[in-house]
Coordinates of C-alpha atoms and ligand atoms in Angstrom, one line a residue:
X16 CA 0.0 0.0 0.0
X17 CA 3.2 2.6 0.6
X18 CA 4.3 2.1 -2.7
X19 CA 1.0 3.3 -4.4
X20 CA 1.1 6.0 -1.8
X21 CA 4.8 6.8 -2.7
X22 CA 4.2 6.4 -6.1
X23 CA 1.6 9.3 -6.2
X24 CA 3.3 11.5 -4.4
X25 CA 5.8 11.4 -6.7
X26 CA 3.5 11.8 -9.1
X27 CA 2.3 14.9 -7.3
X28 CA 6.1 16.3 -7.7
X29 CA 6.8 14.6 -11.3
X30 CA 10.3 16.5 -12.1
X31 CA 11.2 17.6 -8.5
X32 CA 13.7 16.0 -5.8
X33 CA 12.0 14.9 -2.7
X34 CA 13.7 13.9 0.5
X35 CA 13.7 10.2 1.7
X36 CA 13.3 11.9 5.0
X37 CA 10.2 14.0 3.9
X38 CA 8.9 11.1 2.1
X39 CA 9.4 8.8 5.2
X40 CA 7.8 10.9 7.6
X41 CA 5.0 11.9 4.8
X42 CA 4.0 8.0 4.8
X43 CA 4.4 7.4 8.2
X44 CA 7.3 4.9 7.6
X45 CA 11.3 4.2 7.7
X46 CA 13.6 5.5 5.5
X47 CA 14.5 1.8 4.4
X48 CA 10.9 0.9 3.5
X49 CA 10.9 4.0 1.5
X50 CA 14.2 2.7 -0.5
X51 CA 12.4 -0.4 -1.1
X52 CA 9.5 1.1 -2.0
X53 CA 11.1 3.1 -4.6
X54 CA 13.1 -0.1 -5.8
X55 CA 9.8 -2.0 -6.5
X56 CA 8.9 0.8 -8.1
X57 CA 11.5 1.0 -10.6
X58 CA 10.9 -2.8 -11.5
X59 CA 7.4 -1.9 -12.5
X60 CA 9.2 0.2 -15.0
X61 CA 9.0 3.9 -13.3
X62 CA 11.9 6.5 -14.4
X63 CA 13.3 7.2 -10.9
X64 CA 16.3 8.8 -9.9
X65 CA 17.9 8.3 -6.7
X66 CA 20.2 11.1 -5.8
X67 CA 23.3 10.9 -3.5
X68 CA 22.3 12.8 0.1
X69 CA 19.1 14.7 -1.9
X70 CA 16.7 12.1 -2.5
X71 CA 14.1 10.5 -5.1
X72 CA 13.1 12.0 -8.6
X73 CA 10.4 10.5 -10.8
X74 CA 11.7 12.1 -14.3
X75 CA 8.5 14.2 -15.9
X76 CA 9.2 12.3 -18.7
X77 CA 8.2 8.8 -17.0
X78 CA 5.5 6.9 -19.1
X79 CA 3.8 3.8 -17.3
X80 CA -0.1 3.8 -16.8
X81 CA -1.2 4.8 -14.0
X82 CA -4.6 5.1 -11.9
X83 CA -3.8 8.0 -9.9
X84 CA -1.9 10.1 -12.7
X85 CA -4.8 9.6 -15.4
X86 CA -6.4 10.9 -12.5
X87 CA -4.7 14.2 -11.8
X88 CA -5.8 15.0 -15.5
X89 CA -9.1 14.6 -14.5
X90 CA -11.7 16.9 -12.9
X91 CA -12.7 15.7 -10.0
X92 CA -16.4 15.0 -10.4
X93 CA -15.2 12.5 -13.6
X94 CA -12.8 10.9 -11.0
X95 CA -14.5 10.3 -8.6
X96 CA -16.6 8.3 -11.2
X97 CA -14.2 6.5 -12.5
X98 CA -13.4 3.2 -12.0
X99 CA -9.9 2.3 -13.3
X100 CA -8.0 -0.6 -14.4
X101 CA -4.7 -1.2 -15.9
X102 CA -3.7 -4.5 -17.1
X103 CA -0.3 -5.4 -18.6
X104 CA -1.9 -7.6 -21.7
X105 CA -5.2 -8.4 -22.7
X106 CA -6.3 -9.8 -26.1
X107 CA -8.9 -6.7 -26.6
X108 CA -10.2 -4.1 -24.0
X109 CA -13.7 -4.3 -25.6
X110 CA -13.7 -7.6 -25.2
X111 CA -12.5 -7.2 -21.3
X112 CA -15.6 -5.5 -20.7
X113 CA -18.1 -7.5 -23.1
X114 CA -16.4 -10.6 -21.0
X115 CA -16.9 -9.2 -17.4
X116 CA -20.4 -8.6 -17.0
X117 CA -20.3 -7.7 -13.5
X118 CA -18.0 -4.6 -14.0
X119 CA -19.2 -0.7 -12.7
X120 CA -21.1 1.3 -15.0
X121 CA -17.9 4.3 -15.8
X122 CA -15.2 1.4 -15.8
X123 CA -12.1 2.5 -18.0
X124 CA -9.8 -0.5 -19.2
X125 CA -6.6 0.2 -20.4
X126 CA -3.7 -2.4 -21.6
X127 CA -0.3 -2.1 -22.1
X128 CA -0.9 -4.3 -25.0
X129 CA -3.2 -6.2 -26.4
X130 CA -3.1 -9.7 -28.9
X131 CA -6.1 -9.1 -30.5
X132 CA -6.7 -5.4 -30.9
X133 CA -10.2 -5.3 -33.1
X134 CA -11.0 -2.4 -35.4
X135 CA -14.5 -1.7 -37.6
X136 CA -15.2 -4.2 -40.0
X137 CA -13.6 -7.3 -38.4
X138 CA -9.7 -5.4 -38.7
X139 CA -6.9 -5.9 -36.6
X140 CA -5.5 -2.8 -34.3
X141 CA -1.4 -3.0 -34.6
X142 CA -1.7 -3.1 -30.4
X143 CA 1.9 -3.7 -29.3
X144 CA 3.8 -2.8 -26.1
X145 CA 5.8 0.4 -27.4
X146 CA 3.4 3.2 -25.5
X147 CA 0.1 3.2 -27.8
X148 CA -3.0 3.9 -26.2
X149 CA -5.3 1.1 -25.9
X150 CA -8.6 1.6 -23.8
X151 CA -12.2 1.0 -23.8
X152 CA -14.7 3.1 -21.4
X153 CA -18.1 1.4 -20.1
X154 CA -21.3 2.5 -19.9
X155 CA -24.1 0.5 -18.3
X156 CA -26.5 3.5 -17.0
X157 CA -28.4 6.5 -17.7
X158 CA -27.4 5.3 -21.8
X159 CA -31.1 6.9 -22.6
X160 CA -28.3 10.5 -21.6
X161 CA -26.9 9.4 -24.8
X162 CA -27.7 9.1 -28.7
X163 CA -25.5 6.1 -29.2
X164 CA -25.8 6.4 -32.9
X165 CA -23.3 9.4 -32.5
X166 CA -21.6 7.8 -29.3
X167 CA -18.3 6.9 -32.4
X168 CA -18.3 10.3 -33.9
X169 CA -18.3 11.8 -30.5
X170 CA -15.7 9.8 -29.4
X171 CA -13.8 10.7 -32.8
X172 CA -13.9 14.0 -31.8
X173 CA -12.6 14.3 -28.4
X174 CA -9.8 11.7 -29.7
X175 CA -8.8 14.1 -32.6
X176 CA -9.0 17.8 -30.6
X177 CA -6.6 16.2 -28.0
X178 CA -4.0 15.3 -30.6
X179 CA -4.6 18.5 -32.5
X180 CA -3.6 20.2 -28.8
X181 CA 0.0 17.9 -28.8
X182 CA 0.5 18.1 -32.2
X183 CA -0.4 21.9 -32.2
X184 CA -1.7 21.4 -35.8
X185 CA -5.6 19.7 -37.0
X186 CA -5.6 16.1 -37.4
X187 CA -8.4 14.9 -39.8
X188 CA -11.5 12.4 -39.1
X189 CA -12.2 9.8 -42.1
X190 CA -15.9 8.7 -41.5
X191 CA -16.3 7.3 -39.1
X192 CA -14.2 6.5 -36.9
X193 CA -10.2 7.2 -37.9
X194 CA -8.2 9.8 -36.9
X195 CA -5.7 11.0 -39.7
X196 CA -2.5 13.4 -40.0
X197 CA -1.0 13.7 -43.3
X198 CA -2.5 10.8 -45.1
X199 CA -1.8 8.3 -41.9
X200 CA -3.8 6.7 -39.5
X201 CA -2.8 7.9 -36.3
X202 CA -5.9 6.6 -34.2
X203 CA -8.9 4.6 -34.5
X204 CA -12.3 3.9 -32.1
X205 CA -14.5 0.9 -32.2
X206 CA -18.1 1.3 -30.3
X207 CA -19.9 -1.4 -29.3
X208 CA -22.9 -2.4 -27.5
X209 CA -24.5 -5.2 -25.4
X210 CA -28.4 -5.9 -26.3
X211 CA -30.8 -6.7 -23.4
X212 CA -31.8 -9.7 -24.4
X213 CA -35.5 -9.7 -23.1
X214 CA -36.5 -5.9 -24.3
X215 CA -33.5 -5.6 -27.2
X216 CA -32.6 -2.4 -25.7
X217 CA -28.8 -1.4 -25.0
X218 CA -27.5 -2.2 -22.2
X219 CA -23.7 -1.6 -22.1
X220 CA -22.3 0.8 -24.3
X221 CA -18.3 0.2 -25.2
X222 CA -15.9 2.8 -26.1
X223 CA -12.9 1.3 -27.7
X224 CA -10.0 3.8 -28.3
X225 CA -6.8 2.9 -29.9
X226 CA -4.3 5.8 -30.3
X227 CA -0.5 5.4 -31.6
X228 CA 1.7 7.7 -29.2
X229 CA 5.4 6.5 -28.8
X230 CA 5.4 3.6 -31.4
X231 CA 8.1 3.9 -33.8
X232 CA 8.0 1.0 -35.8
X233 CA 4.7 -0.7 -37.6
X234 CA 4.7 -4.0 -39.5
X235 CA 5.7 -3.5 -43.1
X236 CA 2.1 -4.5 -43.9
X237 CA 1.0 -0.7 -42.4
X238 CA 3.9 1.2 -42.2
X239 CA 2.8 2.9 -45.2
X240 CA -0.6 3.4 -44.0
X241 CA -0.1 4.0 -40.3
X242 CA 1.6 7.0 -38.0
X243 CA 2.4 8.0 -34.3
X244 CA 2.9 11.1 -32.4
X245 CA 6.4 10.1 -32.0
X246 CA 7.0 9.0 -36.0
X247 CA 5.5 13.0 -36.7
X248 CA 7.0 15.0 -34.3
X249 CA 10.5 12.5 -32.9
X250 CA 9.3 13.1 -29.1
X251 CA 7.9 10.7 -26.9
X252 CA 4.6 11.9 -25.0
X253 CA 3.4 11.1 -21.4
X254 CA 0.4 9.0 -21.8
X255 CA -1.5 9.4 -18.4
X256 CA -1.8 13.1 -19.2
X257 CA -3.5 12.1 -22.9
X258 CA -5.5 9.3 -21.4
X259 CA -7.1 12.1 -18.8
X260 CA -7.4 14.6 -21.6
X261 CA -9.0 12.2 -23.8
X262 CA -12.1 11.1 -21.0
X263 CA -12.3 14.4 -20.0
X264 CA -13.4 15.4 -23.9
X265 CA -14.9 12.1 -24.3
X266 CA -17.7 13.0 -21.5
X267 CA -18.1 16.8 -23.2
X268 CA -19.1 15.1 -26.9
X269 CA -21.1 12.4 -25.8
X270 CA -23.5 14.6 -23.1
X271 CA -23.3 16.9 -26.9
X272 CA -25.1 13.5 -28.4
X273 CA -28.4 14.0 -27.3
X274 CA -28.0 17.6 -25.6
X275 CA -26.8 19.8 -28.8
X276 CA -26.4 17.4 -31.8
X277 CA -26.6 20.0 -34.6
X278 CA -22.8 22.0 -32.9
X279 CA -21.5 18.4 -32.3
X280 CA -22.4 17.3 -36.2
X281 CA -21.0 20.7 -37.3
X282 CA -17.3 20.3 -35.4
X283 CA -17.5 16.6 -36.3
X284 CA -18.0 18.1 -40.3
X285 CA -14.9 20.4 -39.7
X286 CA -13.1 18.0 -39.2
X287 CA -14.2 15.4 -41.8
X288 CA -12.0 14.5 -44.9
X289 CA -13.6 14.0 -48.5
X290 CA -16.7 16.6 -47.5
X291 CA -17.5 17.7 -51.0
X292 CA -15.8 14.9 -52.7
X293 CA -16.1 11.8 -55.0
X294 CA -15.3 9.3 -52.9
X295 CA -15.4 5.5 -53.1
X296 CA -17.6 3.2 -51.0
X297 CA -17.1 -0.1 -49.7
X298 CA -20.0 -2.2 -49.0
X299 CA -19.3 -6.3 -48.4
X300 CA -17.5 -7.1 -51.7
X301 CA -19.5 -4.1 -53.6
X302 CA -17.3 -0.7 -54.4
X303 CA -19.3 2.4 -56.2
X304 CA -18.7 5.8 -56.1
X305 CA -20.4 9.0 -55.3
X306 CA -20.0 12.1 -54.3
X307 CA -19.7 13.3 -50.6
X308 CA -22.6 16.3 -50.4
X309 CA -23.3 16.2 -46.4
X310 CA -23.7 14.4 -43.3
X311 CA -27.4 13.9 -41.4
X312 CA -28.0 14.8 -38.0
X313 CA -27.7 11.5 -37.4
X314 CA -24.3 11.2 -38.7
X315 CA -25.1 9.0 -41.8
X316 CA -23.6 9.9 -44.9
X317 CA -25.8 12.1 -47.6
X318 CA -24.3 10.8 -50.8
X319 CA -25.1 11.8 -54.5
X320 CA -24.8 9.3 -57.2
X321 CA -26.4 9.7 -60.6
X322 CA -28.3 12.6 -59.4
X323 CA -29.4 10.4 -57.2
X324 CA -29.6 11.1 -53.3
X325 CA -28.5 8.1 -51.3
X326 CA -28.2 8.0 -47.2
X327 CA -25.5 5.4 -45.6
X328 CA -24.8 4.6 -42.1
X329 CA -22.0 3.2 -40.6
X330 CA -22.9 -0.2 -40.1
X331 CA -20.9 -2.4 -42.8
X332 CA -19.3 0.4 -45.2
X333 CA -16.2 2.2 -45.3
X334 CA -15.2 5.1 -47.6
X335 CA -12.0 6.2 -48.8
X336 CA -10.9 9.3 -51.5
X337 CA -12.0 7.9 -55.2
X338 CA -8.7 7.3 -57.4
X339 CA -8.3 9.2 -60.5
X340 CA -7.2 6.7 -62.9
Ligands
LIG426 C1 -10.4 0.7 -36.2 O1 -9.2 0.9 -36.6 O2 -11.3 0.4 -37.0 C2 -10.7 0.9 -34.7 C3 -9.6 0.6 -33.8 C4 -10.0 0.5 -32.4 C5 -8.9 0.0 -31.5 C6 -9.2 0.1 -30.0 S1 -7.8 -0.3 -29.0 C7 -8.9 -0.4 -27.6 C8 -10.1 -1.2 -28.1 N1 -9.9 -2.6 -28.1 C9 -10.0 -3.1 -29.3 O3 -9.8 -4.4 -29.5 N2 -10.2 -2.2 -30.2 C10 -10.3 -0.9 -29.6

């Protein structure tokens, strides 16, 4: 229990030297159980310092998930709802919380890898251990709060105005659910939900985000497809502070759902690549293409083809820019 307690006070003084005498007397132990302490701590993978007749550092720059600094990035009505955990592997995060039916409405998983990362459309997610974001928020109650027909787009949003604040220029949303910078795909979100089976209503609601940050290498299958906040800008990024960022817009967007559709539809259209465009649409093993005039209030696709007006949702399509041949 000291060495949670340890660990966020450090976290409290990311960057600053703090006494082992300070921190001994802070926790109401020895100065030896504070050493160990900070040695168990450093296993888990923590950057600390410890320096000669000063004390302990935890460097600013130290990047391992963790409960109580998502939640210093968090206000603290959303914290005190949150219910947190962090687990070293899992095969998918949605599928952690479809799996566990017993788990607290507001429950946020997050993986330091995962083996099967799912995307739309029954895709992979690249989900390896080199500092990607992996995470899927629940939702069991009060879902009527929410139009989960936008819950995705909403969640594309508050996903793509946090990287826009790191990157300090716009990444791009491709409909409906990927989060672009120059041509790569820097992010995804899969949303899923659980059906009651007796009245066919939802009853969970899964928010699956997937966000490269530090990776620096991809497969060769997607390296020409995919990015990360290190590949674009060569630093690495602190990913408790994103993960906080992230929930914190993630809650805004989806109240926005039900509350004021018609601003959330016009910042998700701001953001939207192809608006205006021919683009090409995937549906099973068809392929046409249209032109991009709008999107609905309910965030389907208003398509033109043949002077024809055609609406899509998201359910088994994907779009992409039409190639000029
Ligand atoms: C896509 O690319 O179509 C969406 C990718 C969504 C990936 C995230 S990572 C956390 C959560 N768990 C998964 O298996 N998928 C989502």
């Amino acid at each position: 229990m000291s060495k949670e307690k340890l660990l966020k006070i450090l976290e409290e003084s990311k960057g600053t030297i703090l006494s082992g005498n300070a921190l001994a007397e802070e926790l109401s132990i020895s100065r030896n159980a504070v050493w160990k302490a900070v040695n168990a701590l450093k296993n888990e993978g923590h950057d600390i310092q410890s320096i000669k007749n000063k004390g302990y550092l935890l460097s600013s720059r130290s990047d391992v998930l963790s409960d109580s600094e998502i939640r210093m990035n968090l206000n603290k009505d959303l914290s005190e709802k949150l219910n947190i955990i962090v687990l070293s592997e899992a095969p998918s995060t949605n599928s952690y919380l479809k799996e566990n039916k017993d788990l607290a409405n507001n429950t946020l998983v997050l993986a330091k890898t995962q083996t099967q990362g799912r995307g739309r459309l029954g895709k992979s997610f690249h989900s390896t251990d080199q500092g990607g974001i992996y995470m899927s928020l629940l939702k069991t109650e009060d879902i009527a709060k929410y139009d989960t027909g936008l819950a995705t787009l909403a969640a594309a949003l508050a996903v793509s105005e946090v990287l826009d604040g790191l990157l300090e220029e716009e990444t791009r949303i491709k409909w409906v659910n990927d989060i672009y910078h120059n041509g790569y795909k820097l992010a995804g979100i899969l949303t899923e939900g659980t059906l009651e089976f007796e009245t066919g209503s939802l009853s969970a609601l899964i928010i699956g985000i997937g966000i490269n940050i530090n990776t620096e290498d991809f497969p060769s299958e997607i390296q020409d497809i995919a990015t990360s906040l290190y590949r674009i800008t060569g630093r690495k990024f602190v990913r408790n502070r994103i993960i906080g960022e992230i929930i914190s817009a993630l809650e805004k967007y989806l109240l926005m759902t039900k509350k004021d559709k018609i601003s959330l539809i016009r910042l998700y259209k701001e953001k939207m690549l192809y608006l205006g465009e021919e683009i090409t649409i995937r549906r099973g093993n068809e392929e046409f293409t249209a032109h991009l005039s709008d999107l609905n209030e309910e965030g389907h696709l208003i398509l033109k083809k043949n002077n024809e007006i055609m609406i899509l949702n998201s359910g088994e399509i994907s779009i992409r820019k039409r190639e000029l041949l």
